[in-house]
Coordinates of C-alpha atoms in Angstrom, one line a residue:
G847 CA -34.0 18.5 69.6
G848 CA -33.1 17.5 73.3
A849 CA -30.5 20.4 73.1
L850 CA -32.8 23.2 72.2
R851 CA -35.1 21.6 74.5
A852 CA -32.8 21.2 77.7
A853 CA -32.8 25.4 76.4
G854 CA -36.4 26.5 77.4
C855 CA -37.5 26.1 73.5
R856 CA -40.0 24.7 72.4
V857 CA -39.7 22.1 69.1
R858 CA -41.1 21.5 66.9
Y859 CA -40.2 19.7 63.3
V860 CA -40.9 19.5 59.6
P861 CA -40.8 15.5 59.1
P862 CA -38.5 15.1 55.6
L863 CA -40.1 13.9 52.3
P864 CA -38.2 10.6 50.5
G865 CA -35.8 10.8 48.8
E866 CA -35.5 14.7 48.6
D867 CA -33.9 17.6 50.8
L868 CA -35.7 20.8 51.8
D869 CA -32.9 23.2 49.7
K870 CA -33.6 21.2 46.8
R871 CA -37.4 21.8 47.0
L872 CA -37.6 25.5 47.3
S873 CA -35.2 26.2 45.1
R874 CA -37.8 24.9 42.4
S875 CA -40.6 27.0 44.2
T876 CA -41.6 28.8 42.7
D877 CA -42.0 31.9 46.3
P878 CA -39.5 30.0 48.0
R879 CA -41.1 32.2 51.0
A880 CA -44.6 30.9 50.8
E881 CA -43.3 27.7 50.8
L882 CA -41.6 27.4 53.9
A883 CA -43.8 29.5 55.3
R884 CA -46.3 26.9 54.7
L885 CA -43.9 24.2 55.5
I886 CA -43.2 25.8 59.1
E887 CA -47.4 26.0 59.7
A888 CA -47.6 22.7 59.5
A889 CA -44.4 22.1 62.4
L890 CA -45.3 18.9 63.9
P891 CA -44.4 18.9 68.5
W892 CA -41.6 17.0 69.1
T893 CA -41.2 14.7 72.2
P894 CA -37.9 12.9 72.8
P895 CA -38.5 9.3 72.4
A896 CA -39.6 6.9 74.8
G897 CA -37.3 6.1 77.6
E898 CA -34.4 8.6 75.9
G899 CA -32.6 8.7 79.6
D900 CA -34.0 11.9 81.3
D901 CA -35.7 13.7 78.5
A902 CA -38.4 11.4 77.8
A903 CA -39.6 12.1 81.2
D904 CA -39.8 15.8 80.1
A905 CA -42.6 15.5 78.2
P906 CA -44.0 18.8 76.7
A907 CA -47.5 19.6 79.3
G908 CA -50.8 18.3 77.8
V909 CA -49.8 16.5 75.5
G910 CA -50.4 13.5 77.5
E911 CA -48.0 9.8 77.4
V912 CA -45.1 10.3 75.7
G913 CA -46.2 6.7 73.6
E914 CA -49.6 8.7 72.6
A915 CA -48.2 11.6 71.3
T916 CA -45.7 9.3 69.5
R917 CA -47.8 7.6 68.0
A918 CA -49.8 10.5 67.2
D919 CA -47.3 12.6 65.6
D920 CA -47.0 9.2 63.3
I921 CA -49.6 9.4 61.4
R922 CA -49.9 13.0 61.4
A923 CA -46.1 12.3 60.3
A924 CA -47.4 9.3 57.6
L925 CA -50.0 11.9 56.5
W926 CA -47.5 15.0 55.3
R927 CA -45.6 12.6 53.4
I928 CA -48.6 11.4 51.2
S929 CA -50.3 15.4 50.7
Q930 CA -47.4 15.7 49.6
E931 CA -46.8 13.0 47.0
A932 CA -46.9 14.9 43.8
R933 CA -47.0 11.6 41.8
L934 CA -50.9 10.6 43.1
T935 CA -54.4 12.1 41.6
S936 CA -56.3 13.3 44.3
T937 CA -58.5 10.8 45.4
E938 CA -55.3 8.2 45.1
R939 CA -54.1 10.6 47.7
N940 CA -56.8 10.4 49.6
R941 CA -57.1 6.3 49.5
A942 CA -53.0 6.1 50.8
M943 CA -54.6 8.6 53.8
A944 CA -57.6 6.2 54.3
A945 CA -55.1 2.7 54.3
A946 CA -52.7 4.4 56.4
V947 CA -55.0 6.2 59.1
V948 CA -56.6 2.5 59.8
K949 CA -53.5 0.6 59.5
W950 CA -52.5 2.6 62.5
L951 CA -55.8 2.6 63.9
H952 CA -55.0 -1.4 64.6
R953 CA -51.8 -1.0 65.5
R954 CA -53.5 2.4 69.3
G955 CA -56.7 -0.5 69.5
R956 CA -59.8 -2.7 67.7
F957 CA -62.4 -3.0 65.9
Y958 CA -65.6 -4.5 66.8
F959 CA -69.1 -4.7 65.7
H960 CA -72.6 -5.5 67.3
A961 CA -72.9 -9.7 66.4
E962 CA -76.2 -9.1 65.9
R963 CA -76.6 -6.0 63.3
R964 CA -73.1 -5.7 61.4
D965 CA -74.2 -2.3 60.3
F966 CA -72.1 0.6 59.6
G967 CA -74.2 1.8 62.5
S968 CA -72.8 -0.3 64.9
V969 CA -69.2 -0.3 64.0
M970 CA -67.1 0.1 67.3
F971 CA -63.4 1.1 67.8
F972 CA -61.9 0.3 70.9
N973 CA -59.3 2.4 72.0
A974 CA -56.4 0.9 74.3
E975 CA -54.5 3.8 75.9
T976 CA -58.1 5.1 76.8
K977 CA -59.9 1.4 77.3
A978 CA -63.0 3.5 76.2
L979 CA -65.5 1.5 73.0
L980 CA -66.6 4.5 71.4
P981 CA -69.0 4.1 67.9
V982 CA -66.6 5.4 64.8
Q983 CA -70.2 7.2 64.2
S984 CA -70.5 9.4 67.5
D985 CA -69.6 12.9 67.7
G986 CA -66.7 12.5 70.7
F987 CA -64.8 9.5 68.1
V988 CA -65.5 11.1 64.6
A989 CA -64.1 14.5 67.3
W990 CA -61.3 12.6 68.5
L991 CA -60.2 11.3 65.3
S992 CA -60.3 15.0 63.6
D993 CA -58.0 15.8 66.3
V994 CA -55.4 13.5 66.4
L995 CA -55.4 13.6 62.7
A996 CA -55.2 17.3 62.5
I997 CA -57.4 17.1 59.3
N998 CA -61.0 19.0 59.5
R999 CA -64.0 17.1 59.1
A1000 CA -64.9 19.2 56.4
E1001 CA -61.9 18.8 54.4
R1002 CA -62.3 15.9 51.2
P1003 CA -60.1 13.0 52.6
F1004 CA -62.2 13.6 55.5
A1005 CA -64.5 11.6 54.4
F1006 CA -62.0 9.8 52.5
I1007 CA -61.1 8.0 56.3
Q1008 CA -64.5 8.0 57.5
N1009 CA -65.4 5.6 55.3
A1010 CA -62.7 3.2 55.1
I1011 CA -63.3 2.7 58.9
E1012 CA -66.1 2.0 58.5
T1013 CA -65.7 -0.9 56.1
E1014 CA -62.6 -2.1 58.2
G1015 CA -65.8 -2.4 61.1
L1016 CA -67.3 -5.2 59.7
S1017 CA -64.7 -7.2 57.5
D1018 CA -63.1 -10.6 58.3
R1019 CA -60.4 -8.3 61.0
A1020 CA -63.1 -7.1 62.1
T1021 CA -65.0 -9.0 66.2
G1022 CA -68.0 -9.2 66.4
I1023 CA -69.8 -8.7 70.1
V1024 CA -72.7 -7.4 72.0
P1025 CA -71.4 -4.6 74.2
A1026 CA -72.6 -4.3 77.7
V1027 CA -74.3 -2.0 79.2
C1028 CA -74.2 -0.6 82.5
W1029 CA -73.3 -4.1 84.2
A1030 CA -72.6 -7.7 82.9
G1031 CA -73.1 -11.4 84.5
T1032 CA -71.1 -14.1 82.8
D1033 CA -68.8 -17.6 83.5
T1034 CA -66.1 -15.3 85.0
G1035 CA -67.9 -13.1 87.2
I1036 CA -70.3 -9.9 87.2
F1037 CA -69.4 -7.1 86.0
L1038 CA -70.0 -3.6 87.3
S1039 CA -68.9 -0.8 85.1
M1040 CA -67.2 2.4 87.1
G1041 CA -67.3 4.8 84.0
P1042 CA -65.4 5.2 80.6
G1043 CA -62.3 2.2 80.7
R1044 CA -62.7 0.8 84.8
V1045 CA -64.9 -1.6 85.8
A1046 CA -65.6 -3.7 89.3
R1047 CA -64.9 -7.2 88.1
I1048 CA -67.0 -9.5 90.8
R1049 CA -65.7 -13.4 91.3
A1050 CA -66.1 -15.3 94.4
E1051 CA -62.9 -14.7 94.8
G1052 CA -63.6 -11.1 95.5
V1053 CA -63.7 -7.8 93.8
D1054 CA -60.5 -6.3 92.1
V1055 CA -60.7 -3.0 89.9
V1056 CA -59.8 -3.7 85.8
D1057 CA -59.4 -2.7 82.7
N1058 CA -63.0 -1.8 80.3
G1059 CA -62.2 -5.3 77.3
T1060 CA -61.3 -7.6 80.9
D1061 CA -62.4 -10.7 80.3
G1062 CA -63.6 -10.2 76.7
V1063 CA -66.5 -8.0 78.9
L1064 CA -66.8 -4.1 76.6
F1065 CA -69.1 -1.3 78.0
P1066 CA -69.8 1.5 74.8
Y1067 CA -68.3 5.3 76.1
G1068 CA -72.1 5.9 77.0
A1069 CA -73.6 2.5 78.4
T1070 CA -71.8 3.1 81.8
L1071 CA -71.9 3.6 85.3
A1072 CA -71.4 7.3 86.4
P1073 CA -67.2 6.8 88.2
W1074 CA -67.2 5.7 91.6
N1075 CA -64.1 4.4 93.5
L1076 CA -64.2 1.3 95.4
C1077 CA -63.7 1.6 99.2
D1078 CA -65.5 0.2 102.6
P1079 CA -68.8 -0.2 102.3
A1080 CA -71.9 0.2 103.9
D1081 CA -75.8 -1.5 103.4
P1082 CA -76.7 2.3 101.5
F1083 CA -81.0 0.4 101.8
E1084 CA -80.2 1.0 105.6
A1085 CA -78.2 4.5 104.9
C1086 CA -80.2 6.2 102.8
K1087 CA -84.0 6.9 104.1
L1088 CA -85.2 6.8 101.0
F1089 CA -84.5 3.4 101.2
R1090 CA -84.2 2.5 104.9
D1091 CA -88.6 4.4 106.0
M1092 CA -89.7 2.3 102.5
A1093 CA -93.3 2.3 104.3
T1094 CA -94.4 -0.8 103.0
A1095 CA -97.0 -2.7 103.8
A1096 CA -96.2 -6.6 104.2
A1097 CA -93.6 -7.7 106.7
H1098 CA -91.5 -8.9 103.8
G1099 CA -91.9 -6.0 101.4
F1100 CA -88.1 -4.2 102.3
D1101 CA -86.7 -7.7 102.4
L1102 CA -88.3 -8.6 98.4
F1103 CA -87.2 -4.6 96.6
R1104 CA -83.8 -5.7 98.7
L1105 CA -83.4 -8.4 96.9
W1106 CA -84.6 -7.8 94.1
A1107 CA -82.0 -4.4 93.9
I1108 CA -78.8 -5.8 94.5
S1109 CA -79.8 -8.7 92.2
L1110 CA -79.8 -6.1 89.5
P1111 CA -76.1 -6.0 88.4
S1112 CA -76.4 -10.3 87.6
D1113 CA -78.5 -10.0 85.2
Q1114 CA -79.8 -12.8 84.8
R1115 CA -81.5 -13.5 81.5
T1116 CA -85.1 -14.0 82.7
K1117 CA -85.7 -10.4 84.6
P1118 CA -88.4 -10.6 87.4
P1119 CA -90.4 -6.9 86.7
L1120 CA -90.7 -5.5 90.0
V1121 CA -94.5 -3.0 91.2
L1122 CA -94.8 -0.6 93.2
P1123 CA -98.8 -0.9 93.7
G1124 CA -99.7 2.7 95.9
D1125 CA -102.4 5.2 97.0
I1126 CA -100.5 8.7 95.6
G1127 CA -97.9 9.9 98.1
A1128 CA -96.5 6.8 99.2
G1129 CA -92.9 7.6 97.7
K1130 CA -92.7 4.8 94.3
T1131 CA -91.6 7.0 91.4
A1132 CA -89.0 8.2 94.5
V1133 CA -88.3 4.7 95.5
V1134 CA -87.4 3.7 91.6
R1135 CA -85.4 7.1 91.2
G1136 CA -83.4 6.2 94.3
L1137 CA -81.7 3.3 92.5
F1138 CA -80.8 5.4 89.2
E1139 CA -79.0 7.8 91.5
L1140 CA -77.9 4.8 93.7
F1141 CA -76.0 3.3 90.2
G1142 CA -75.8 6.7 89.2
I1143 CA -78.0 5.6 85.8
P1144 CA -79.0 8.4 84.1
P1145 CA -83.0 8.0 84.7
K1146 CA -85.5 6.1 81.8
I1147 CA -88.5 7.3 84.3
G1148 CA -91.5 7.0 81.6
A1149 CA -95.5 6.7 81.4
V1150 CA -96.7 3.6 79.8
L1151 CA -98.5 5.4 76.2
K1152 CA -100.9 3.6 74.0
N1153 CA -98.7 3.3 71.5
G1154 CA -95.7 2.9 72.7
E1155 CA -95.1 -0.6 72.4
A1156 CA -91.9 0.6 70.0
D1157 CA -90.5 2.5 72.6
F1158 CA -90.9 -0.1 74.9
W1159 CA -88.7 -2.6 73.9
T1160 CA -86.6 0.2 72.4
A1161 CA -86.3 1.1 75.7
Q1162 CA -85.8 -3.3 76.8
D1163 CA -82.8 -3.9 74.2
A1164 CA -81.0 0.2 75.3
G1165 CA -80.5 -2.9 78.9
G1166 CA -79.7 -1.7 82.3
L1167 CA -83.0 -0.4 84.6
V1168 CA -86.3 1.1 82.8
C1169 CA -88.9 2.1 85.1
L1170 CA -92.7 2.7 83.8
D1171 CA -94.3 5.1 85.4
N1172 CA -98.2 5.5 86.6
A1173 CA -99.2 2.5 84.8
D1174 CA -102.9 3.1 86.0
T1175 CA -104.5 3.2 82.2
S1176 CA -105.3 0.1 81.0
I1177 CA -102.8 -0.7 77.4
D1178 CA -103.7 -3.6 75.4
W1179 CA -100.5 -4.2 74.0
L1180 CA -98.2 -3.6 78.2
P1181 CA -99.3 -7.8 79.4
D1182 CA -98.3 -9.4 76.7
A1183 CA -95.0 -7.2 75.8
L1184 CA -94.3 -7.0 80.6
A1185 CA -94.8 -10.7 80.0
A1186 CA -92.4 -11.2 76.9
A1187 CA -90.1 -9.8 79.1
A1188 CA -89.5 -11.2 81.4
T1189 CA -89.1 -14.2 79.9
G1190 CA -86.4 -13.3 77.7
G1191 CA -88.3 -12.6 75.1
A1192 CA -87.9 -10.5 72.3
Q1193 CA -89.6 -8.2 69.5
V1194 CA -88.8 -8.9 66.1
K1195 CA -90.4 -6.1 63.4
R1196 CA -88.7 -4.3 60.5
R1197 CA -85.4 -2.3 60.4
L1198 CA -87.3 0.5 58.0
Y1199 CA -91.1 1.1 57.2
T1200 CA -89.0 0.9 52.6
D1201 CA -87.3 -2.4 53.6
N1202 CA -88.2 -5.6 54.4
S1203 CA -84.5 -5.6 57.1
E1204 CA -85.6 -7.2 60.2
I1205 CA -83.4 -6.5 63.7
V1206 CA -84.6 -7.5 67.5
L1207 CA -85.6 -6.2 70.3
R1208 CA -84.8 -8.3 73.3
A1209 CA -85.5 -8.0 76.6
R1210 CA -82.3 -6.8 78.7
A1211 CA -82.8 -4.3 80.9
W1212 CA -84.3 -5.3 84.8
T1213 CA -88.5 -3.1 85.1
A1214 CA -89.7 -1.5 87.9
I1215 CA -93.2 -0.6 87.5
T1216 CA -95.5 2.0 89.7
S1217 CA -99.0 2.0 90.0
A1218 CA -102.2 3.4 91.7
S1219 CA -104.6 1.4 89.7
P1220 CA -103.0 -1.7 88.8
T1221 CA -105.6 -2.7 86.2
F1222 CA -102.5 -4.7 84.2
A1223 CA -102.2 -7.3 86.9
S1224 CA -105.8 -8.8 85.8
D1225 CA -104.0 -10.5 83.3
A1226 CA -103.1 -13.5 84.5
G1227 CA -100.6 -15.4 83.0
L1228 CA -98.8 -11.9 83.3
A1229 CA -99.2 -11.4 86.8
D1230 CA -97.8 -15.3 87.5
R1231 CA -94.0 -12.9 86.4
L1232 CA -94.3 -10.8 88.9
L1233 CA -92.8 -9.8 92.5
V1234 CA -94.6 -6.8 93.9
V1235 CA -94.2 -5.2 96.9
R1236 CA -96.5 -2.9 98.1
L1237 CA -96.0 0.9 99.5
E1238 CA -98.6 3.4 101.9
R1239 CA -97.8 6.6 101.9
R1240 CA -95.3 7.9 103.3
R1241 CA -94.3 9.0 106.3
G1242 CA -91.1 10.9 107.8
E1243 CA -88.8 12.6 104.8
T1244 CA -90.6 13.0 102.0
A1245 CA -88.4 16.0 100.6
E1246 CA -86.8 14.0 96.9
T1247 CA -83.8 16.9 96.8
A1248 CA -82.4 16.1 100.0
L1249 CA -83.0 12.1 100.1
G1250 CA -81.3 12.1 96.6
D1251 CA -78.3 13.5 97.5
E1252 CA -78.0 11.3 100.4
I1253 CA -77.7 8.5 98.1
R1254 CA -74.7 10.4 96.2
A1255 CA -73.3 10.8 99.3
H1256 CA -73.0 6.8 100.1
R1257 CA -72.9 5.9 96.6
D1258 CA -69.1 4.7 96.3
A1259 CA -70.0 2.9 99.9
G1260 CA -73.4 1.8 98.5
L1261 CA -72.0 0.2 95.3
S1262 CA -68.9 -0.9 97.2
F1263 CA -71.7 -3.1 99.4
I1264 CA -73.7 -4.3 96.5
A1265 CA -70.0 -5.7 94.4
H1266 CA -69.5 -7.3 97.8
T1267 CA -72.6 -8.8 98.7
L1268 CA -72.3 -10.5 95.1
A1269 CA -68.2 -11.9 95.5
R1270 CA -70.5 -13.9 99.0
A1271 CA -73.4 -15.0 97.5
L1272 CA -71.0 -17.0 94.3
A1273 CA -69.1 -17.9 96.7
D1274 CA -71.9 -19.6 98.3
T1275 CA -72.1 -23.4 96.5
A1276 CA -74.7 -24.7 99.7
P1277 CA -78.0 -26.0 98.2
V1278 CA -80.8 -23.9 97.8
P1279 CA -84.7 -24.6 98.7
G1280 CA -86.6 -25.5 95.5
G1281 CA -90.2 -23.7 94.9
L1282 CA -89.4 -20.3 95.6
N1283 CA -89.9 -18.9 92.4
S1284 CA -92.1 -21.6 89.6
R1285 CA -90.8 -18.7 86.8
H1286 CA -87.8 -17.7 88.1
P1287 CA -85.8 -19.9 89.8
D1288 CA -82.2 -18.2 88.5
F1289 CA -83.7 -15.3 90.0
A1290 CA -84.5 -16.8 93.7
A1291 CA -81.6 -19.0 94.1
L1292 CA -79.3 -16.0 93.7
A1293 CA -81.8 -13.4 96.4
V1294 CA -81.5 -16.5 99.1
R1295 CA -78.1 -16.7 98.5
I1296 CA -78.1 -12.8 98.8
G1297 CA -79.6 -13.4 102.1
R1298 CA -77.3 -14.9 103.4
A1299 CA -75.2 -13.3 101.7
L1300 CA -76.6 -10.6 104.4
G1301 CA -77.0 -12.7 107.7
R1302 CA -80.7 -12.7 106.8
E1303 CA -81.4 -15.9 105.3
A1304 CA -84.8 -17.2 106.5
E1305 CA -85.9 -13.3 106.3
A1306 CA -85.1 -14.0 102.6
I1307 CA -86.6 -17.1 101.9
A1308 CA -89.4 -15.9 104.0
A1309 CA -89.5 -13.2 101.7
L1310 CA -89.9 -15.0 98.0
R1311 CA -92.7 -17.2 99.7
A1312 CA -94.5 -14.3 100.5
A1313 CA -93.9 -12.9 97.1
E1314 CA -95.1 -16.1 95.6
A1315 CA -97.9 -16.9 97.6
D1316 CA -99.3 -13.3 96.3
K1317 CA -99.1 -12.5 93.3
H1318 CA -101.8 -15.1 92.8
L1319 CA -103.3 -12.4 95.9
F1320 CA -102.9 -9.4 93.3
N1321 CA -104.0 -11.3 90.4
L1322 CA -107.5 -11.5 91.7
E1323 CA -107.5 -8.1 93.0
N1324 CA -107.4 -6.4 90.7
D1325 CA -109.7 -8.3 88.6
A1326 CA -113.0 -8.0 88.0
V1327 CA -114.5 -11.5 88.4
G1328 CA -111.5 -12.6 91.0
A1329 CA -112.4 -8.8 93.6
A1330 CA -115.8 -10.5 94.1
L1331 CA -114.4 -13.7 95.2
L1332 CA -112.1 -12.6 96.9
E1333 CA -114.5 -10.3 99.0
L1334 CA -117.2 -13.5 98.8
V1335 CA -115.3 -16.3 99.6
S1336 CA -114.4 -13.4 103.2
R1337 CA -117.5 -14.0 104.1
G1338 CA -116.9 -17.8 104.6
P1339 CA -116.3 -20.8 101.9
F1340 CA -119.0 -21.2 98.5
E1341 CA -119.5 -24.8 97.0
G1342 CA -121.3 -25.1 94.3
R1343 CA -122.6 -25.1 89.9
A1344 CA -121.4 -21.8 87.9
A1345 CA -125.5 -21.0 88.2
D1346 CA -125.1 -20.6 92.3
L1347 CA -122.0 -19.3 91.8
L1348 CA -123.4 -16.4 89.7
E1349 CA -125.6 -15.6 91.2
A1350 CA -124.1 -15.8 94.5
L1351 CA -121.6 -12.7 93.1
R1352 CA -124.6 -10.3 91.9
E1353 CA -125.6 -10.3 95.6
V1354 CA -121.5 -8.7 95.7
D1355 CA -121.9 -6.6 92.8
G1356 CA -124.5 -6.7 90.6
A1357 CA -123.0 -4.0 87.5
T1358 CA -120.3 -6.2 86.4
F1359 CA -122.6 -9.3 87.3
E1360 CA -126.1 -8.0 85.9
K1361 CA -125.7 -9.2 82.6
M1362 CA -122.5 -11.8 83.1
G1363 CA -124.5 -15.4 82.0
A1364 CA -122.9 -19.2 83.3
K1365 CA -120.6 -19.6 80.7
R1366 CA -119.1 -17.1 80.1
L1367 CA -117.8 -16.9 83.9
G1368 CA -116.6 -20.4 83.7
K1369 CA -114.6 -19.1 81.5
R1370 CA -113.5 -16.9 83.1
L1371 CA -113.2 -18.8 86.2
G1372 CA -110.7 -21.2 84.1
K1373 CA -108.2 -18.2 83.0
L1374 CA -107.7 -17.7 86.3
W1375 CA -107.7 -21.2 88.0
P1376 CA -104.3 -21.3 89.1
H1377 CA -104.7 -18.0 91.0
L1378 CA -107.7 -19.1 92.6
E1379 CA -106.4 -22.7 93.7
C1380 CA -103.5 -20.8 95.2
A1381 CA -105.2 -17.8 96.9
L1382 CA -109.0 -19.6 98.1
R1383 CA -108.2 -22.8 97.9
A1384 CA -110.5 -23.0 95.3
S1385 CA -111.3 -27.0 93.6
K1386 CA -113.4 -28.2 91.0
A1387 CA -116.0 -31.5 90.3
V1388 CA -117.9 -32.6 87.5
K1389 CA -120.9 -34.3 89.6
G1390 CA -123.8 -36.2 88.4
R1391 CA -126.0 -38.1 85.3
D1392 CA -125.8 -33.9 83.3
K1393 CA -121.9 -33.6 84.7
V1394 CA -121.8 -30.4 86.3
T1395 CA -119.3 -28.6 87.7
V1396 CA -119.3 -28.1 91.2
Y1397 CA -117.2 -25.4 92.3
R1398 CA -116.1 -25.0 96.2
F1399 CA -113.7 -22.3 97.4
A1400 CA -112.6 -23.1 100.9
G1401 CA -111.2 -19.8 101.9
F1402 CA -107.4 -18.3 102.1
A1403 CA -105.3 -20.3 101.4
G1404 CA -102.1 -18.9 103.8
F1405 CA -100.5 -15.6 103.1
Q1406 CA -102.8 -12.8 102.5
T1407 CA -102.4 -8.9 102.7
V1408 CA -104.1 -4.6 102.6
F1409 CA -106.0 -5.0 99.3
L1410 CA -105.3 -2.0 97.0
E1411 CA -107.7 0.6 97.9
K1412 CA -108.5 1.3 94.6
S1413 CA -109.1 -2.2 93.6
L1414 CA -112.1 -2.7 91.0
T1415 CA -114.4 -4.1 92.7
R1416 CA -114.3 -1.6 96.0
E1417 CA -114.3 1.5 92.7
N1418 CA -117.5 -0.4 91.3
K1419 CA -119.6 -0.6 95.1
G1420 CA -117.7 1.7 96.5
T1421 CA -116.5 -0.3 100.3
F1422 CA -114.4 -3.5 100.4
P1423 CA -115.4 -5.7 103.7
K1424 CA -111.7 -5.4 105.0
T1425 CA -110.8 -9.7 105.5
L1426 CA -109.6 -10.7 108.8
N1427 CA -106.5 -11.9 107.4
E1428 CA -105.3 -8.5 106.3
T1429 CA -101.8 -7.1 107.7
P1430 CA -101.4 -3.4 108.8
Q1431 CA -98.8 -1.4 107.4
T1432 CA -95.6 -2.8 108.6
P1433 CA -91.8 -1.1 108.7
H1434 CA -89.8 -3.3 107.3
D1435 CA -87.8 -2.3 111.0
R1436 CA -90.6 -5.1 112.6
L1437 CA -90.5 -6.8 115.9
A1438 CA -88.5 -9.6 116.8
G1439 CA -90.0 -12.6 115.5
A1440 CA -92.2 -11.5 112.9
E1441 CA -91.0 -13.0 110.4
E1442 CA -91.2 -16.5 112.2
V1443 CA -95.0 -16.0 111.4
L1444 CA -95.2 -15.0 108.5
I1445 CA -93.6 -18.3 108.0
D1446 CA -95.4 -20.4 110.1
D1447 CA -98.9 -18.8 107.9
L1448 CA -97.2 -20.2 104.3
P1449 CA -99.3 -23.4 102.8
Y1450 CA -95.6 -24.7 102.1

C-alpha cells in the first residue's frame, strides 16, 4: 500500500474474511465477475497506520486526522466482515453489527443522558475527537453516524444500530449530567462557551481556553455561543454606541445594567429579572437584542401571551437569556411565574396529556422584560425581586443595523473583557457590604466585586442601593392605590384613619376610589405595606378604645426617580404632578460627584 501511494496511486483494499482466501471464495460463486465487481465497489480507502515513518504524514486529503480515519475504517471493515458471515441469520447479523458499533463508539467517546429526565430523547454522545456533545436522536448525530458507517439510514441494519445506541445511553455504562447552555458556573470556576468544542474557563488565576468537557462541564451542540476568540479586552459597554448612549432616567441606571450584563455567565441559582421600562423610542428591545448579539445567542425575544405560561417555562428551562418584549397587557400568570423564576423556582407538569409521568422545567435562564406600561409590577411580591433600569427616549443614532454591526465587530474584545473582569471578581476575597439586595444577596456580592474589578466600587454599591430603594417605588407607581398615595404624599405628610385616607384619595382619583370601602383599602395597604414603609416612610398604630388603626405617611424616603409617564393614576386623571425629588434624564456619562449626592440621599 505504501509503495503504491508513493507512486501516486489511489489505494483501496478488500478486508479478507477469516480462514478463507479470495480465490476460493470467487471459485464457489456462480458469477465470479459480478462478485469481484461487488467487492471492488465496497473496497475501503487505505491509509498507513499512525506513526509509520513519513507515510503517516502523507494521509490522503479530506480524510482528516490519520487516527480518526483508521478508526472509521476499522468499524466499516468490521461491519463488512459481519455482513459476509453466511452462517448468521438476518436478525443475528443486524444485532452483531449494532453491538460492534456500540463498542466502537465507546472507544471513540462516551455516552451521557440528562440526569433529571433519563429518557431516550435525552441520550447524548460525546465525540472525543471533535469535543462535540450531540443528542443521539438529532439529525447531526444520525447523519454523522450514517456517513461514518457507510450505511444508508433507510437500511434495516441502521435501525438496529440506532436502537442499540439509545439503549446503551440509558444503561449503567452511561453517565447522567445536566448539560450546560451558553455558560456555566461551578465550584471550579465560570465556563463561557466559545462555540462547538471550545470553552473559556474563568478562574481566580485567570482565563484560559480549554476543551469542551473539561472539569465535567459539557455544552451540547447547538447550546453554545457563536464562536469567538480570546484577545485584548475592551469594554463593550463603552465601545458600542447602543450601550454607551443608553438614555437612563436615573444616574445609577447604566452601572446597574452593566453589572447585570457582566454577571450573566456566572449562572447563579437565583437570577434577578431586569426590567427596562420606557416609552416608545427608548430603545428597550434594541438594548436587549444588543446583549444577544454580544454573547452570540440567537435572540429569544417573544411577546407575553395570555396562554403562554408553558412557553415561558420552556424558555426558562432552555437556559441562556430570555426577553419578554412589550409586557404591557395585564396577564394573570406573569407576576407569579416571574417571581418563581427569579428565586430558582420550577414548574412541574405532565409530560404528555395521555399519561401521568411528570417533567420538571427549571428556571435556568436570565430574564429581561421590556414594557411601556408595566402593570405586572403592581404585584407586591414580584416587585421585590426586580432590578429596574428606566429608559427615556433614545438620542443619537438609532439605526439598529449599524448598531448591531458595531457590536459584532467588538464581540471578541467585549467577551474577552467580560471574561477577564469576572476572573478579577473571582479573585477578590475582600468583604462586601450587606443589605444591598434582600432577595438576591449572591448577585449583589458578585456585582460589588465586578464593580471593584472595573474600578467603580463606589458606583456599583450606589447603583445596588438605589435599585433596592427604587423597586419599592416601581411597585407603588404601577398600582392604582400606590400611585394615588404617591401623589397624595407629594402634597405633604398624611396621618389619619383608613376612612380619612379614603376621603383624601378620592380627592386625588375619584374614579378609582369611588366604590372602594375603608376595609378593602386596609387590605390593599397590607399587601403594599413593605413598599410603603420603604418608599413613603409609612407607619401605623392602633389607638383608642375602639382599637382604630391610624396610618401615617411621613414623606418620600431617600432615593427618588422619575415616575413613568404611563402610570395608572396618570392614565386615569390625565395629569400627574411631578414631585420635587424627581431626577431629570441623566445619561451615564454624568458630571463627577453625582454619585456622592446619590449616596447622601439614601436612608442607609
